mmCIF file with all atom_site columns, C-alpha atoms in Angstrom:
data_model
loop_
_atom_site.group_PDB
_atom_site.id
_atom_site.type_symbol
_atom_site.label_atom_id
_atom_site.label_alt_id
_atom_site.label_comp_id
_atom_site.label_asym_id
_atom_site.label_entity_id
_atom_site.label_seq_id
_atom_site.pdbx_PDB_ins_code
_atom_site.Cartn_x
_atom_site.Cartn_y
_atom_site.Cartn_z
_atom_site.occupancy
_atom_site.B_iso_or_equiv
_atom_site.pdbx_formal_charge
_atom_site.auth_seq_id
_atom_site.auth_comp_id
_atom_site.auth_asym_id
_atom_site.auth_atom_id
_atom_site.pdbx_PDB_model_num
ATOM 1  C CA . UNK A 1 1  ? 34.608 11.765  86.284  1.00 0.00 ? 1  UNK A CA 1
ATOM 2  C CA . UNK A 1 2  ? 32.916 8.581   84.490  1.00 0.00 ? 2  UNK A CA 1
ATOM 3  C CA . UNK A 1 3  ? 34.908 6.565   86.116  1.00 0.00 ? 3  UNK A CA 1
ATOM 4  C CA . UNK A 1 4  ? 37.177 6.952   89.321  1.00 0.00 ? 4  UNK A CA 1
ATOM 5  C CA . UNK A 1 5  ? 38.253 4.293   91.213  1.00 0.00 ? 5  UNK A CA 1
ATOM 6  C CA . UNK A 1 6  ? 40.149 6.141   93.849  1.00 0.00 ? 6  UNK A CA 1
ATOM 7  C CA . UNK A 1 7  ? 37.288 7.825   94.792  1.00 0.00 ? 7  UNK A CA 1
ATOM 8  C CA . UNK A 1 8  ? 35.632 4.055   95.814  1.00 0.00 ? 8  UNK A CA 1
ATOM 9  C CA . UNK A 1 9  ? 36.277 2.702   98.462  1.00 0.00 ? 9  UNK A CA 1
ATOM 10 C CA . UNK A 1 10 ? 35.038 -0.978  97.707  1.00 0.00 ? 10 UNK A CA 1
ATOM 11 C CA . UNK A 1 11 ? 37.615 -0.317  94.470  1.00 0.00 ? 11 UNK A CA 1
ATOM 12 C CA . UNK A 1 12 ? 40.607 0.555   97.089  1.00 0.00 ? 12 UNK A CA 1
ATOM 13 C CA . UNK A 1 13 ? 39.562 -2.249  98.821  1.00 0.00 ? 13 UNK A CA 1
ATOM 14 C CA . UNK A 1 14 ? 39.702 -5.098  96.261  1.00 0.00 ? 14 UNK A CA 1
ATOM 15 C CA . UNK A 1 15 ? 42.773 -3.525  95.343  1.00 0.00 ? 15 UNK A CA 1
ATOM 16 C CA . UNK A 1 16 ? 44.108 -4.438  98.804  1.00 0.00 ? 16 UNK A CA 1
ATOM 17 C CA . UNK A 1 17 ? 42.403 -7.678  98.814  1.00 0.00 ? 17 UNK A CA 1
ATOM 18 C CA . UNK A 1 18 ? 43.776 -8.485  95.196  1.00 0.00 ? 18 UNK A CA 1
ATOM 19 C CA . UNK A 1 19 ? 47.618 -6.909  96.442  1.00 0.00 ? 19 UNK A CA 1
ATOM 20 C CA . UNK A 1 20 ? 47.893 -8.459  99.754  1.00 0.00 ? 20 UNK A CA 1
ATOM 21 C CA . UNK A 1 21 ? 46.041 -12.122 99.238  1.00 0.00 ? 21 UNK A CA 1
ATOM 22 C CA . UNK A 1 22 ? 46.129 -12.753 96.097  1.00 0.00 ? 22 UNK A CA 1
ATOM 23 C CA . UNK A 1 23 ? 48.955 -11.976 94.378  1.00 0.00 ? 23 UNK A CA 1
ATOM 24 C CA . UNK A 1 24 ? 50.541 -14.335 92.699  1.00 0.00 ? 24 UNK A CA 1
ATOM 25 C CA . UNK A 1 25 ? 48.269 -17.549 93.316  1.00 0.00 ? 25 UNK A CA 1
ATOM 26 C CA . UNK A 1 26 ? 46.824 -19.548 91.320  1.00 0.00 ? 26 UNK A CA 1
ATOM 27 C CA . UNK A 1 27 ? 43.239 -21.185 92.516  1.00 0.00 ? 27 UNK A CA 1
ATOM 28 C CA . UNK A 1 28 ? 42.186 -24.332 90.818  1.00 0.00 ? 28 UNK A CA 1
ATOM 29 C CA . UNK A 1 29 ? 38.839 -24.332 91.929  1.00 0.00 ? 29 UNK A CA 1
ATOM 30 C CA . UNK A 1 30 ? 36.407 -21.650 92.752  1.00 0.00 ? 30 UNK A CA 1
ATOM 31 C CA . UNK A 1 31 ? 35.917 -22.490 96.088  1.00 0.00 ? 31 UNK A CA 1
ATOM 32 C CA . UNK A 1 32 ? 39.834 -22.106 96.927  1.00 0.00 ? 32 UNK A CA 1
ATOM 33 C CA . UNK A 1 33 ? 39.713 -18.500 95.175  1.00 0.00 ? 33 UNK A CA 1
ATOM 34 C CA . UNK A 1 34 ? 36.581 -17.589 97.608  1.00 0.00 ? 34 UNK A CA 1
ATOM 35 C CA . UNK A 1 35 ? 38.094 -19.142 100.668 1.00 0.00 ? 35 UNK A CA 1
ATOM 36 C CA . UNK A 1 36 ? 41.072 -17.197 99.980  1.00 0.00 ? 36 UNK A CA 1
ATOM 37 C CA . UNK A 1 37 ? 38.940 -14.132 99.705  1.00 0.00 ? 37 UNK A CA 1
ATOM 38 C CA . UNK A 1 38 ? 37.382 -14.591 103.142 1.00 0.00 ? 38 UNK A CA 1
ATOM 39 C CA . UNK A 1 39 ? 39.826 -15.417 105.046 1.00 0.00 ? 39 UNK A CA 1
ATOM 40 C CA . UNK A 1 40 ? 41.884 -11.949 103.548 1.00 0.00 ? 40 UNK A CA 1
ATOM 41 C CA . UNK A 1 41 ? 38.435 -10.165 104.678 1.00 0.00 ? 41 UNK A CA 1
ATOM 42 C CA . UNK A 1 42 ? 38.520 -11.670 108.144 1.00 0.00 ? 42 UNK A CA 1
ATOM 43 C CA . UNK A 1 43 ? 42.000 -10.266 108.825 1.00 0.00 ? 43 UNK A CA 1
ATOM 44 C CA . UNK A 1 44 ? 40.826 -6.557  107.915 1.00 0.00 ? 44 UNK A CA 1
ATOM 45 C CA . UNK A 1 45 ? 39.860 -5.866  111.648 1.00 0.00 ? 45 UNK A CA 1
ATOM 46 C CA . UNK A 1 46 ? 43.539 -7.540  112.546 1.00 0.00 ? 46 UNK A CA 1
ATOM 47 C CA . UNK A 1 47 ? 46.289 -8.023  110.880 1.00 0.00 ? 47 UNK A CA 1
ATOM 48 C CA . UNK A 1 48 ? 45.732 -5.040  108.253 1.00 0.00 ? 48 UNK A CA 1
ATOM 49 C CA . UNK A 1 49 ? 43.678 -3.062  110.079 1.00 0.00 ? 49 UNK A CA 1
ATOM 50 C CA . UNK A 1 50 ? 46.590 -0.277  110.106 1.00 0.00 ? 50 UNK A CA 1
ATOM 51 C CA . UNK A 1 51 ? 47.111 -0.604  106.524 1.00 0.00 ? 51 UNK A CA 1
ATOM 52 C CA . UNK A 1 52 ? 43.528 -0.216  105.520 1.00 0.00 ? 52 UNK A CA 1
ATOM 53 C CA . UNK A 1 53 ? 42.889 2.658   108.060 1.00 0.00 ? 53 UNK A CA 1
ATOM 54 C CA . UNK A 1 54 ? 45.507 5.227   105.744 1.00 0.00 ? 54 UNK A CA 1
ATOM 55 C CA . UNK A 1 55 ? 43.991 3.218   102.517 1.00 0.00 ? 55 UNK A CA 1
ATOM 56 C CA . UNK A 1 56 ? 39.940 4.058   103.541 1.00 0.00 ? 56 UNK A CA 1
ATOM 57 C CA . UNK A 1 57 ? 39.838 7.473   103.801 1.00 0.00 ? 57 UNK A CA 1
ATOM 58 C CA . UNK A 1 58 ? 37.917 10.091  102.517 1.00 0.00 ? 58 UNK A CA 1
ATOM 59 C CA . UNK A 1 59 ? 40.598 13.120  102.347 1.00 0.00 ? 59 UNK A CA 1
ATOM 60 C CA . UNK A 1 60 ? 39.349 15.156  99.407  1.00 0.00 ? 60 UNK A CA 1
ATOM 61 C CA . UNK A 1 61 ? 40.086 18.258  98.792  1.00 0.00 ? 61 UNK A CA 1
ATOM 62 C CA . UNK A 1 62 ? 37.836 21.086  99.001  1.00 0.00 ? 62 UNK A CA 1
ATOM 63 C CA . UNK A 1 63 ? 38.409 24.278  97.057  1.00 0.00 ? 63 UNK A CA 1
ATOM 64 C CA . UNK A 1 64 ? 36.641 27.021  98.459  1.00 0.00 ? 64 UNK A CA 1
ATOM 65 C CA . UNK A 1 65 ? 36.138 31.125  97.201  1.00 0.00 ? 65 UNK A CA 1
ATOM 66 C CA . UNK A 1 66 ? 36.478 29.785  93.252  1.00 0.00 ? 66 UNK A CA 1
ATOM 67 C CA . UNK A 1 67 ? 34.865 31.463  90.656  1.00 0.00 ? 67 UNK A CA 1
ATOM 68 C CA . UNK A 1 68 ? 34.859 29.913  87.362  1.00 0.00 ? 68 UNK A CA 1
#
C-alpha cells in the first residue's frame, strides 16, 4: 500500500509518544515541546516499556499455498 502507517513502527511510535505525552498540552516554546518529547522517549525502557512491547511488533500475517 502507498501508504501504511501500521506497518511503521517509528509511525506506531509517535503515535504513542503523541497519545501518552502529549495529549492535550500546549508548548509555548519549542524547546518545552522537545523537552517534553525526550523526556516521553527516556521512559520507553521504564515506565512504558510494557505498553510499547504489544505496540512494536511485527505480527503479520503470512498466507501461504495461494494461487491467484
Amino acid at each position: 500500500p502507498p501508504y501504511s502507517p501500521n506497518l511503521n513502527l517509528i509511525e506506531r511510535l509517535w503515535k504513542f509518544v503523541k497519545k501518552e505525552c502529549l495529549y492535550s498540552q500546549y508548548y509555548e516554546k519549542f524547546t518545552n515541546f522537545k523537552q517534553a518529547i525526550e523526556d516521553c522517549l527516556a521512559e520507553v525502557s521504564g515506565k512504558f516499556k510494557e505498553q510499547l512491547s504489544s505496540l512494536l511488533t511485527l505480527n503479520f500475517q503470512t498466507l501461504e499455498n495461494v494461487s491467484l
